[in-house]
Short mmCIF file of C-alpha atoms and ligand atoms in Angstrom, two decimals:
data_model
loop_
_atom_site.label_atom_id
_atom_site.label_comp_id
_atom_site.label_asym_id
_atom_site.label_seq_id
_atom_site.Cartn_x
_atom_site.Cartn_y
_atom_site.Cartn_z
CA UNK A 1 91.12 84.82 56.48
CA UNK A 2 92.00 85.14 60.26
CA UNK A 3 95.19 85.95 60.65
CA UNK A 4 97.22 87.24 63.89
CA UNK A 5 100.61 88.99 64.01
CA UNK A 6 102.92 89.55 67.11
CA UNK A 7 106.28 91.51 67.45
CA UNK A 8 109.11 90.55 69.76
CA UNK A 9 112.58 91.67 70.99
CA UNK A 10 115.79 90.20 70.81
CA UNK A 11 117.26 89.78 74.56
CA UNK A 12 120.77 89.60 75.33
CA UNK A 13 122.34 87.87 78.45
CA UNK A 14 124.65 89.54 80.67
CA UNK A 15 124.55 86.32 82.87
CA UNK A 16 124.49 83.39 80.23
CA UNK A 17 123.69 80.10 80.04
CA UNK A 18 125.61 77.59 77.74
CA UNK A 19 124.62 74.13 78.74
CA UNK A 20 121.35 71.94 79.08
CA UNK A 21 120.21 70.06 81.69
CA UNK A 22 117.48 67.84 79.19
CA UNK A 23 117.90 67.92 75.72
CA UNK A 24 114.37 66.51 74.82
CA UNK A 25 112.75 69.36 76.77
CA UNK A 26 115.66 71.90 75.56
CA UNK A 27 116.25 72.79 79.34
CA UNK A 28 119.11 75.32 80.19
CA UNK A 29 121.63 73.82 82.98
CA UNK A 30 121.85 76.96 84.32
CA UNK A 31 119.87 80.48 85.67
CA UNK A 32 120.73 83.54 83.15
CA UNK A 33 119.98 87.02 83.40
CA UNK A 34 119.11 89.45 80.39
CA UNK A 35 118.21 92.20 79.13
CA UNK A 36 115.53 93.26 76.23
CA UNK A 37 116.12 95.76 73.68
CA UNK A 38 114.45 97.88 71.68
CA UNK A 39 115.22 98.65 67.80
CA UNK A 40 115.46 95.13 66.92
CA UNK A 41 112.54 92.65 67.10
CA UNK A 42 111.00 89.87 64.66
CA UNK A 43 107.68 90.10 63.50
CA UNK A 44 105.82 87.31 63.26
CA UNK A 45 102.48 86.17 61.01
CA UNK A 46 100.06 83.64 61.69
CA UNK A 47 97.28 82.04 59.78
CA UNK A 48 95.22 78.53 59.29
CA UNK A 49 96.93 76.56 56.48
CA UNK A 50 94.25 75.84 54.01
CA UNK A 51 96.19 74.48 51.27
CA UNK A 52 98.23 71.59 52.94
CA UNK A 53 98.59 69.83 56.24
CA UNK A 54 101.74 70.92 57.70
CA UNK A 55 102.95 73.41 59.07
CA UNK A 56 104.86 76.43 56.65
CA UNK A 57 107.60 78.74 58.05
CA UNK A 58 108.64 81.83 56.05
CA UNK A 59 111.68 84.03 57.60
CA UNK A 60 112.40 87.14 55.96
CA UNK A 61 110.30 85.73 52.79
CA UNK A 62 112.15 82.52 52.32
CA UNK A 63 110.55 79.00 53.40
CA UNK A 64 112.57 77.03 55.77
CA UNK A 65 113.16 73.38 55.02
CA UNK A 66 114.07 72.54 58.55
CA UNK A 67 111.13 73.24 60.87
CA UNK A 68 112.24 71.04 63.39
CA UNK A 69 112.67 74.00 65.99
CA UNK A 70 109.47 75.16 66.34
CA UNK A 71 107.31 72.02 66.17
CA UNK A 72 107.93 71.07 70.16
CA UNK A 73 106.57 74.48 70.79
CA UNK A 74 103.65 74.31 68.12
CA UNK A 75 102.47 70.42 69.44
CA UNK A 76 102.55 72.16 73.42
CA UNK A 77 100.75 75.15 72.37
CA UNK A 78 98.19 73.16 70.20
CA UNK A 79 97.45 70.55 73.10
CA UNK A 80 96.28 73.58 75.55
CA UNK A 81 94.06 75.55 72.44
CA UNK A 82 92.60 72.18 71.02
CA UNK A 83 93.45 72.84 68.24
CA UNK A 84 94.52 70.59 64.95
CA UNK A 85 95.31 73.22 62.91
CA UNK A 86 98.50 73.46 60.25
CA UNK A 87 99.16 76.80 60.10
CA UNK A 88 101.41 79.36 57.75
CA UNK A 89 103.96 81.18 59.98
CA UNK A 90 105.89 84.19 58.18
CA UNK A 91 108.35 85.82 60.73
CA UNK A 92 110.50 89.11 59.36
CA UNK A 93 113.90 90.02 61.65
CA UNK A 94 114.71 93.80 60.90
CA UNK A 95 118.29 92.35 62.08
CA UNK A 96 120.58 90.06 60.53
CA UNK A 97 119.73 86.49 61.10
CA UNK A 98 121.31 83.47 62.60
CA UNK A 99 124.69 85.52 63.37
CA UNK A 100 124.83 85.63 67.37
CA UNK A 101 121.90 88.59 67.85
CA UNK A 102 119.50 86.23 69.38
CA UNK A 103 116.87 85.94 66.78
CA UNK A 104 115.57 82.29 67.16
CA UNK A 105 114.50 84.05 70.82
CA UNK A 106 112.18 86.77 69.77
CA UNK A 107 111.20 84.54 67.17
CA UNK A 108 109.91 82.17 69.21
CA UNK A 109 108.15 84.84 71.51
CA UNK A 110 106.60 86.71 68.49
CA UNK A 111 105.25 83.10 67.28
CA UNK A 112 104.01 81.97 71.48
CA UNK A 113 101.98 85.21 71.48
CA UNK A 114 101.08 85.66 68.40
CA UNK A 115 99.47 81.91 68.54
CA UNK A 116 98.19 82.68 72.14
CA UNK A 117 96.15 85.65 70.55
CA UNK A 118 95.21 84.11 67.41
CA UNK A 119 93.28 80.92 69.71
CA UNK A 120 92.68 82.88 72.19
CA UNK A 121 94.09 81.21 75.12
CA UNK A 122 95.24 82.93 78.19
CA UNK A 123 98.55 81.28 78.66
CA UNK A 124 99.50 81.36 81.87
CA UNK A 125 103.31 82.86 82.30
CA UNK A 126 104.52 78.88 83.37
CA UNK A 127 103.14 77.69 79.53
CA UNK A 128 104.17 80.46 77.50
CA UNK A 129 108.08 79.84 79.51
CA UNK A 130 107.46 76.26 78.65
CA UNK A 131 106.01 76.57 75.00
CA UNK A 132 109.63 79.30 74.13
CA UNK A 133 111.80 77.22 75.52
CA UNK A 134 110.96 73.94 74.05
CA UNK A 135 112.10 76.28 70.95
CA UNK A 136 115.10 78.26 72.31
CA UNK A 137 116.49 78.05 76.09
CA UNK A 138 116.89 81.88 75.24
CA UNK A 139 113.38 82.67 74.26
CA UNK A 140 111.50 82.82 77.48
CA UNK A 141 113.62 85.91 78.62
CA UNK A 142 111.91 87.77 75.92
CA UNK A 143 108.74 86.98 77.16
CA UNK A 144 109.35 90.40 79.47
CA UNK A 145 111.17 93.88 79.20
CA UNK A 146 113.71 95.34 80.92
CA UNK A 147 116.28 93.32 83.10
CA UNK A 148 115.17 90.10 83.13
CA UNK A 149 116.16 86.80 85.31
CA UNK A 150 115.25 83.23 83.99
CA UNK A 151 115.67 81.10 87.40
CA UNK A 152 116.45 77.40 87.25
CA UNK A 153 115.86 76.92 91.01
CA UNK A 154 112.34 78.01 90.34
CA UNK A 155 110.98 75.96 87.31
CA UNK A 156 112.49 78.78 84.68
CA UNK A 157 110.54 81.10 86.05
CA UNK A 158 111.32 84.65 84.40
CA UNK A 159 111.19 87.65 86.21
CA UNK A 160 111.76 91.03 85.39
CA UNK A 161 114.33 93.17 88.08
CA UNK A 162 113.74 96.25 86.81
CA UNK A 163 111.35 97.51 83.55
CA UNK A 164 113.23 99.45 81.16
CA UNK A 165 112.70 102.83 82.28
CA UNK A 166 113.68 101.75 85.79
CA UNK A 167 117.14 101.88 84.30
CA UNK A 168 117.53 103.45 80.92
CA UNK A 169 120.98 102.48 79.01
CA UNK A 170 121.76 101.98 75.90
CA UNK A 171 122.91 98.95 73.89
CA UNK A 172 125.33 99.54 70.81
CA UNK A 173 125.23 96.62 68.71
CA UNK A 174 128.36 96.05 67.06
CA UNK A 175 127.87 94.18 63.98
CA UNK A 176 131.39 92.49 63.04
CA UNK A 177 130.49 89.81 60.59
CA UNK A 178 126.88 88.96 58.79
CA UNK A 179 127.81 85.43 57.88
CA UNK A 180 126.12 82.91 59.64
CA UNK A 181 127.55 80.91 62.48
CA UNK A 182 129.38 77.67 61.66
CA UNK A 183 128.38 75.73 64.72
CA UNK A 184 124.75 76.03 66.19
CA UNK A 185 124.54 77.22 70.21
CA UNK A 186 122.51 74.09 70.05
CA UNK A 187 125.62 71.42 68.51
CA UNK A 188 128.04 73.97 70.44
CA UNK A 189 126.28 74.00 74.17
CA UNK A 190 126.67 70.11 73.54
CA UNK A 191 130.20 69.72 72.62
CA UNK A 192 130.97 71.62 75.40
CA UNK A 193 128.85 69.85 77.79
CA UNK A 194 130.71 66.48 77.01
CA UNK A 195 134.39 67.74 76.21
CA UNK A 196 135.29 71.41 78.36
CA UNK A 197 137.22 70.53 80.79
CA UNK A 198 136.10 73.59 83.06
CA UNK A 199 131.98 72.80 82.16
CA UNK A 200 131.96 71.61 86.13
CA UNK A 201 133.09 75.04 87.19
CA UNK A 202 131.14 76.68 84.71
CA UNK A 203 127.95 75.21 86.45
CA UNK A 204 129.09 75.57 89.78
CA UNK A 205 129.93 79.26 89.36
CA UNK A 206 126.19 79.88 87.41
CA UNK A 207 124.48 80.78 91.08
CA UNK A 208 127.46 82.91 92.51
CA UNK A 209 127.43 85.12 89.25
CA UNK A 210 123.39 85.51 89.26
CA UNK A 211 123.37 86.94 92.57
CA UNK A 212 126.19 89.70 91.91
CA UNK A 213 124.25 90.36 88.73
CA UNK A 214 121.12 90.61 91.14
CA UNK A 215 122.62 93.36 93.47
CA UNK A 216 124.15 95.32 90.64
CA UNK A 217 121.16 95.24 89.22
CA UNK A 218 118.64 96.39 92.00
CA UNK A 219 121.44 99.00 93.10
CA UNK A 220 121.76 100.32 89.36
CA UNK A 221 125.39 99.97 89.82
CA UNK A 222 126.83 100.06 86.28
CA UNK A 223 130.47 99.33 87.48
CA UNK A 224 128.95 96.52 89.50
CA UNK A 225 127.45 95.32 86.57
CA UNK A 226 130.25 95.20 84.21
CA UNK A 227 132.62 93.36 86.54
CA UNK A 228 129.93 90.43 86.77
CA UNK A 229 128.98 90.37 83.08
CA UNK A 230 132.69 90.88 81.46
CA UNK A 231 134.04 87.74 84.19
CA UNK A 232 130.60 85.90 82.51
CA UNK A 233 131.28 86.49 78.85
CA UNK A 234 134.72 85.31 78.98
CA UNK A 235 134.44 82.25 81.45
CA UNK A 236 131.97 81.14 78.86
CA UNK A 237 134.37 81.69 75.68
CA UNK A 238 136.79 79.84 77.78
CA UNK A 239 134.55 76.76 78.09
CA UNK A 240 133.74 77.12 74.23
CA UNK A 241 137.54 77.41 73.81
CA UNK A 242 138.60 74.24 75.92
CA UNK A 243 135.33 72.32 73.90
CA UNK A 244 137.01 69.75 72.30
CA UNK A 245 136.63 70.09 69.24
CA UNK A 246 137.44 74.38 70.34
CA UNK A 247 134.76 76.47 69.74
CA UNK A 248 135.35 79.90 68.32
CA UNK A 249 133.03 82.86 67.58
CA UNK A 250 135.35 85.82 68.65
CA UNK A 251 137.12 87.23 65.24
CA UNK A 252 139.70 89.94 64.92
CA UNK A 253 137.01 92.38 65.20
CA UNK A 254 135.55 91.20 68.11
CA UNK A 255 138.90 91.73 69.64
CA UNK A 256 139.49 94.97 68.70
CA UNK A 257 135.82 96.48 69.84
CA UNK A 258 136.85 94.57 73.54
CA UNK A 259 140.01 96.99 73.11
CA UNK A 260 138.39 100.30 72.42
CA UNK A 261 135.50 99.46 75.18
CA UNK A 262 138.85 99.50 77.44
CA UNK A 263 140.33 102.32 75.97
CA UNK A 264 137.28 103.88 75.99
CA UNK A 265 137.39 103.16 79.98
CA UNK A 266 140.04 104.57 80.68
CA UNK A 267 138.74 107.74 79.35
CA UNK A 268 136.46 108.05 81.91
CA UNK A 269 132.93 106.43 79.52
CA UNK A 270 130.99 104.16 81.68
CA UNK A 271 130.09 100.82 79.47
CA UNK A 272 131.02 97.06 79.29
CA UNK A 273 130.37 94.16 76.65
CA UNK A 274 129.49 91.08 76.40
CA UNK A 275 129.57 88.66 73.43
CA UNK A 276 126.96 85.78 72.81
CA UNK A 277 127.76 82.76 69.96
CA UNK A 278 129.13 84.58 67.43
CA UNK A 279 131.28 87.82 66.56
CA UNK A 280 129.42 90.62 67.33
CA UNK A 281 129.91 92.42 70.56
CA UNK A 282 127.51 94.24 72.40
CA UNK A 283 128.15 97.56 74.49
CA UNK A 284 125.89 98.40 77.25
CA UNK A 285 126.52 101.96 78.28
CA UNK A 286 125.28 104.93 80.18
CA UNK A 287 123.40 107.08 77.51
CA UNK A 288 125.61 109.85 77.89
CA UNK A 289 128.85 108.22 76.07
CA UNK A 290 126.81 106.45 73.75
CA UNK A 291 127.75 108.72 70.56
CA UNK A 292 131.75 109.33 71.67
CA UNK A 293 131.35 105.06 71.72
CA UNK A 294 129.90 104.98 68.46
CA UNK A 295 132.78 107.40 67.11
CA UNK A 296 135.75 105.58 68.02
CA UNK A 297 134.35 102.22 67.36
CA UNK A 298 133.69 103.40 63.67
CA UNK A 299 137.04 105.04 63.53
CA UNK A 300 139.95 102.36 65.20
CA UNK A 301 137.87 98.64 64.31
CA UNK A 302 136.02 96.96 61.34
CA UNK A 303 132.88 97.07 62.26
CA UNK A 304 130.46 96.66 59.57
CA UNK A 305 127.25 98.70 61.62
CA UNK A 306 126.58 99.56 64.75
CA UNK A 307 122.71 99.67 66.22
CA UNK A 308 121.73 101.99 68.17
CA UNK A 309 119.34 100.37 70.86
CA UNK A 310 117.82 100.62 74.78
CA UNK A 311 116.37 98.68 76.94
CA UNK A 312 112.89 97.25 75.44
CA UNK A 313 109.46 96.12 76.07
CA UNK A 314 107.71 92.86 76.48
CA UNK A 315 106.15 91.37 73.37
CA UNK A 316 102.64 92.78 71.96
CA UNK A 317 99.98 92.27 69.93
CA UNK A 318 99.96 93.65 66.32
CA UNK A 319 97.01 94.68 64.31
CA UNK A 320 97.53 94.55 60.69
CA UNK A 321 96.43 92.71 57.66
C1 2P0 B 401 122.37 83.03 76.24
N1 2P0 B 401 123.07 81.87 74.15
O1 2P0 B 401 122.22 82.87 77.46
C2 2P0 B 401 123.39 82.16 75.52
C3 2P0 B 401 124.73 82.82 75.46
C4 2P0 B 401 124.17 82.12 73.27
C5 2P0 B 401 125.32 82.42 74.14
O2 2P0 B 401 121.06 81.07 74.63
O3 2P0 B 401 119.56 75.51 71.41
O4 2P0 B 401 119.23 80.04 70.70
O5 2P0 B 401 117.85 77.12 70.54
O6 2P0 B 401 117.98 76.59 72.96
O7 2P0 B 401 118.60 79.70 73.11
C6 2P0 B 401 121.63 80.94 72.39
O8 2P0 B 401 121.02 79.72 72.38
O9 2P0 B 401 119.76 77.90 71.85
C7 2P0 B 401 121.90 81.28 73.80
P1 2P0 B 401 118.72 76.72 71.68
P2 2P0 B 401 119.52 79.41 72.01
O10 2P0 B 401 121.78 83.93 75.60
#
């Protein structure tokens, strides 16, 4: 039996998007900006199901009921190969699942490439953005490494701004909670689209943010970067907040990682955070403070883990059977 297997990185934004602009085609309403890490990925399985005809998704071992996510991506993917095929998809996370670390998007890119090497396709870039994002407006930013911009202006195009050894930091992943979000970014980008009273000025400020991202970016200017990225994170838990009803991911230890990344800023470390749909907040830092970080964030907060990541690669080919 033929079967095909793809690995993929998580990618976290430093320039977010929270919003769409088309719900059928899952279309951000906004340009973001990421980055790709290493240490984490999802691995992802294909094969030609011979037993039934549907489709079969597996993560970490267990069969999802609710496959509605990936079927717009599977019926884009399947018009370009020709193919009628039901197939058997069994994706692994080494990363906890469905908690705010972005694992619907290198789940998506593991399945895209894994599907475009099993059929043996040749995407081009414009159908692999299209065939992630019809599963996560997230997902085509892992279609690269390094520093990556998804541009709404341009039909999503992603780009990368640097690779990841242009600019080598490291990404401590602080794990506050394992529990599984209450409210979907999919439900949650929605409430807030109808209800936050500041949405408007969340859209209108999108552009203005992506371009000081840009420069701090191509400058490698890490106090640039933070300024951009911290204003971003919390303008976009303030439209969650003002959601009516409020959306909440930040916990108690969420808050008190933000206060040692200050602390630890005062003391002269060079980092900033950022903190997606759900508790856990991510440090991006210069390599040289990463284990004094570490330290403190173990000793003054609740933190259950922290990974220890950097900047990663694009998504690849596995061979293994
Ligand atoms: C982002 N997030 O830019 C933002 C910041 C979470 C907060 O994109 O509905 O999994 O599957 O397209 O892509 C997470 O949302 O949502 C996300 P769907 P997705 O990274």
């Amino acid at each position: 039996m033929t079967q095909t297997t793809a690995i993929a990185h998580p990618n976290f934004a430093l320039v977010k998007y929270w919003g769409k602009k088309d719900i059928d085609q899952n279309m951000p309403a906004m340009s973001s900006i990421s980055i790709t890490v290493d240490s984490m990925h999802s691995k992802t399985k294909i094969y030609k199901n011979l037993s039934s005809k549907q489709h079969r998704l597996f993560i970490n071992g267990e069969e999802e009921q609710d496959i509605s996510k990936i079927i717009p991506s599977l019926q884009y993917l399947s018009k370009i190969s020709k193919s009628n095929d039901f197939l058997v998809i069994k994706s692994e996370n080494n990363f906890p699942t469905s908690s705010g670390l972005a694992s619907s998007a290198s789940g998506i890119a593991s399945l895209v490439t894994a599907y475009e090497a099993h059929y043996d396709i040749e995407l081009k870039m414009s159908d692999r953005v299209k065939a992630c994002m019809l599963g996560s407006g997230s997902a085509p930013r892992s279609l690269l490494g390094g520093f990556v911009l998804m541009d709404q202006n341009r039909s999503y195009r992603c780009s990368q701004i640097l690779g990841k050894s242009d600019w080598p930091l490291d990404v401590l992943i602080c794990i506050a909670s394992t529990e599984s979000k209450k409210i979907s970014s999919r439900e949650g980008m929605e409430i807030s689209r109808k209800t936050s009273t500041i949405y408007n000025h969340w859209l209108d400020i999108n552009q203005e943010h992506i371009n000081e991202a840009l420069e701090a970016i191509r400058e490698k200017n890490i106090l640039k970067l933070e300024r951009v990225t911290e204003k971003n994170c919390e303008l976009m838990h303030e439209v969650m907040k003002t959601s009516s009803p409020s959306i909440v991911y930040k916990t108690d230890v969420t808050r008190s990682c933000v206060t040692e990344v200050e602390n630890l800023r005062v003391l002269g470390h060079k980092l900033f955070y950022t903190i997606d749909a759900g508790p856990q907040v991510k440090i991006i830092c210069d390599p040289s403070s990463s284990n004094a970080i570490k330290e403190k964030i173990i000793e003054k907060t609740d933190v259950i883990e922290i990974i220890h990541a950097g900047i990663g690669g694009s998504p690849r080919v596995v061979n293994e059977n």
